[in-house]
XYZ file of C-alpha atoms in Angstrom:
145
model
C -48.506 -69.251 -138.176
C -47.258 -68.554 -141.662
C -45.212 -71.298 -143.222
C -42.725 -71.432 -146.053
C -41.983 -74.908 -147.300
C -39.519 -76.764 -149.422
C -39.607 -80.439 -150.291
C -38.138 -81.625 -146.963
C -38.916 -79.278 -144.097
C -40.945 -76.265 -143.127
C -39.682 -72.846 -142.155
C -42.292 -71.595 -139.710
C -42.233 -67.827 -139.410
C -43.130 -66.436 -136.000
C -46.565 -64.905 -135.947
C -45.365 -61.523 -134.734
C -43.216 -61.232 -137.899
C -46.311 -61.591 -140.068
C -48.139 -59.014 -137.953
C -45.208 -56.611 -138.068
C -44.984 -56.901 -141.838
C -48.720 -56.418 -142.403
C -49.005 -53.544 -139.912
C -46.046 -51.787 -141.503
C -47.563 -52.213 -144.969
C -50.910 -50.885 -143.712
C -49.227 -47.892 -142.052
C -47.434 -47.176 -145.328
C -50.669 -47.251 -147.347
C -52.669 -45.226 -144.812
C -49.874 -42.683 -144.608
C -49.526 -42.353 -148.365
C -53.191 -41.986 -149.231
C -54.710 -40.405 -146.128
C -52.399 -39.085 -143.415
C -49.700 -37.442 -145.561
C -52.120 -35.495 -147.813
C -54.170 -34.438 -144.782
C -51.147 -33.208 -142.819
C -49.693 -31.358 -145.801
C -53.020 -29.783 -146.750
C -53.688 -28.516 -143.230
C -50.218 -27.143 -142.492
C -49.492 -29.149 -139.359
C -46.271 -28.544 -137.374
C -42.953 -29.308 -139.047
C -42.296 -32.338 -136.825
C -45.484 -34.033 -138.029
C -44.633 -33.112 -141.633
C -41.241 -34.787 -141.218
C -42.818 -37.917 -139.740
C -45.382 -38.393 -142.530
C -42.809 -37.652 -145.236
C -40.228 -40.048 -143.775
C -42.553 -42.903 -142.762
C -42.196 -44.618 -146.177
C -38.445 -44.897 -145.600
C -38.994 -46.458 -142.191
C -41.509 -48.895 -143.704
C -39.211 -49.776 -146.592
C -36.399 -50.567 -144.155
C -38.611 -52.737 -141.928
C -40.300 -54.629 -144.746
C -37.102 -55.015 -146.750
C -35.187 -56.425 -143.806
C -38.001 -58.865 -142.995
C -38.318 -60.026 -146.610
C -34.585 -60.505 -147.012
C -34.349 -62.366 -143.712
C -37.098 -64.776 -144.774
C -35.551 -65.304 -148.199
C -32.082 -65.907 -146.779
C -33.336 -68.327 -144.122
C -35.222 -70.225 -146.824
C -32.127 -70.315 -149.062
C -30.002 -71.530 -146.143
C -32.514 -74.265 -145.445
C -32.942 -75.302 -149.081
C -29.198 -75.447 -149.709
C -28.371 -76.822 -146.274
C -25.401 -78.853 -147.496
C -23.640 -75.646 -148.566
C -25.135 -73.036 -146.276
C -26.603 -75.000 -143.366
C -23.731 -74.091 -141.049
C -24.356 -70.347 -141.343
C -25.580 -69.138 -137.965
C -29.010 -67.529 -137.795
C -27.453 -64.410 -136.280
C -25.223 -64.151 -139.346
C -28.243 -64.499 -141.632
C -29.835 -61.582 -139.772
C -26.685 -59.495 -140.259
C -26.509 -60.339 -143.965
C -30.174 -59.410 -144.435
C -29.637 -56.170 -142.526
C -26.554 -55.364 -144.613
C -28.333 -55.979 -147.916
C -31.375 -53.959 -146.843
C -29.087 -51.167 -145.621
C -27.216 -50.989 -148.906
C -30.488 -50.815 -150.819
C -32.332 -48.207 -148.747
C -29.349 -45.942 -148.073
C -28.014 -46.078 -151.643
C -31.496 -45.181 -152.868
C -31.591 -42.141 -150.588
C -28.157 -41.086 -151.819
C -29.444 -41.469 -155.406
C -27.058 -44.244 -156.438
C -30.151 -45.824 -158.023
C -33.819 -45.024 -158.403
C -35.322 -48.506 -158.119
C -37.838 -47.394 -155.483
C -39.335 -44.641 -157.634
C -39.348 -40.868 -157.497
C -36.964 -40.005 -154.711
C -35.739 -36.710 -153.297
C -32.831 -36.499 -150.889
C -33.708 -35.610 -147.333
C -31.513 -36.345 -144.328
C -34.669 -37.143 -142.323
C -35.372 -39.975 -144.774
C -31.942 -41.441 -144.058
C -32.600 -41.151 -140.332
C -35.988 -42.879 -140.740
C -34.337 -45.640 -142.776
C -31.645 -46.143 -140.130
C -34.279 -46.250 -137.380
C -36.274 -48.846 -139.349
C -33.198 -50.972 -140.039
C -32.035 -50.827 -136.419
C -35.527 -51.453 -135.017
C -36.062 -54.516 -137.201
C -32.640 -55.970 -136.534
C -33.026 -55.562 -132.773
C -36.489 -57.126 -132.818
C -35.516 -60.202 -134.842
C -32.260 -60.615 -132.928
C -34.062 -60.544 -129.598
C -37.250 -62.460 -130.459
C -36.220 -64.489 -133.504
C -37.718 -64.783 -136.959
C -38.681 -68.430 -137.321
C -39.356 -71.302 -134.967
């Protein structure tokens, strides 16, 4: 299992979280460099075009939520005197909220931190699916032991 440590204790991340993060990153890379160009070049059906064009938004939502959850759990643990009483479920909601603000505001062009971005309502839908999926998974199965 992956471990994050501070001077006193270890935050042990569940193995499935590491797998989910790596698989999502791999899907993003494969989509960007192989699947998306292939689908666009060969004029596949519109549904498949939408999926390959919106997959990066799904991946960004999943990976962003996981990263923020890990960071916030580590911060809570490190500053346990101040933040130790915050429930894990609340940490998940805070991470989800921060990830939501980032990915949705990017789609609505409030900022362009993620790079060249064009508005597409399917991208917002993919982001919402990724955010919801990740939140449900970590709420049901947990993030750390």
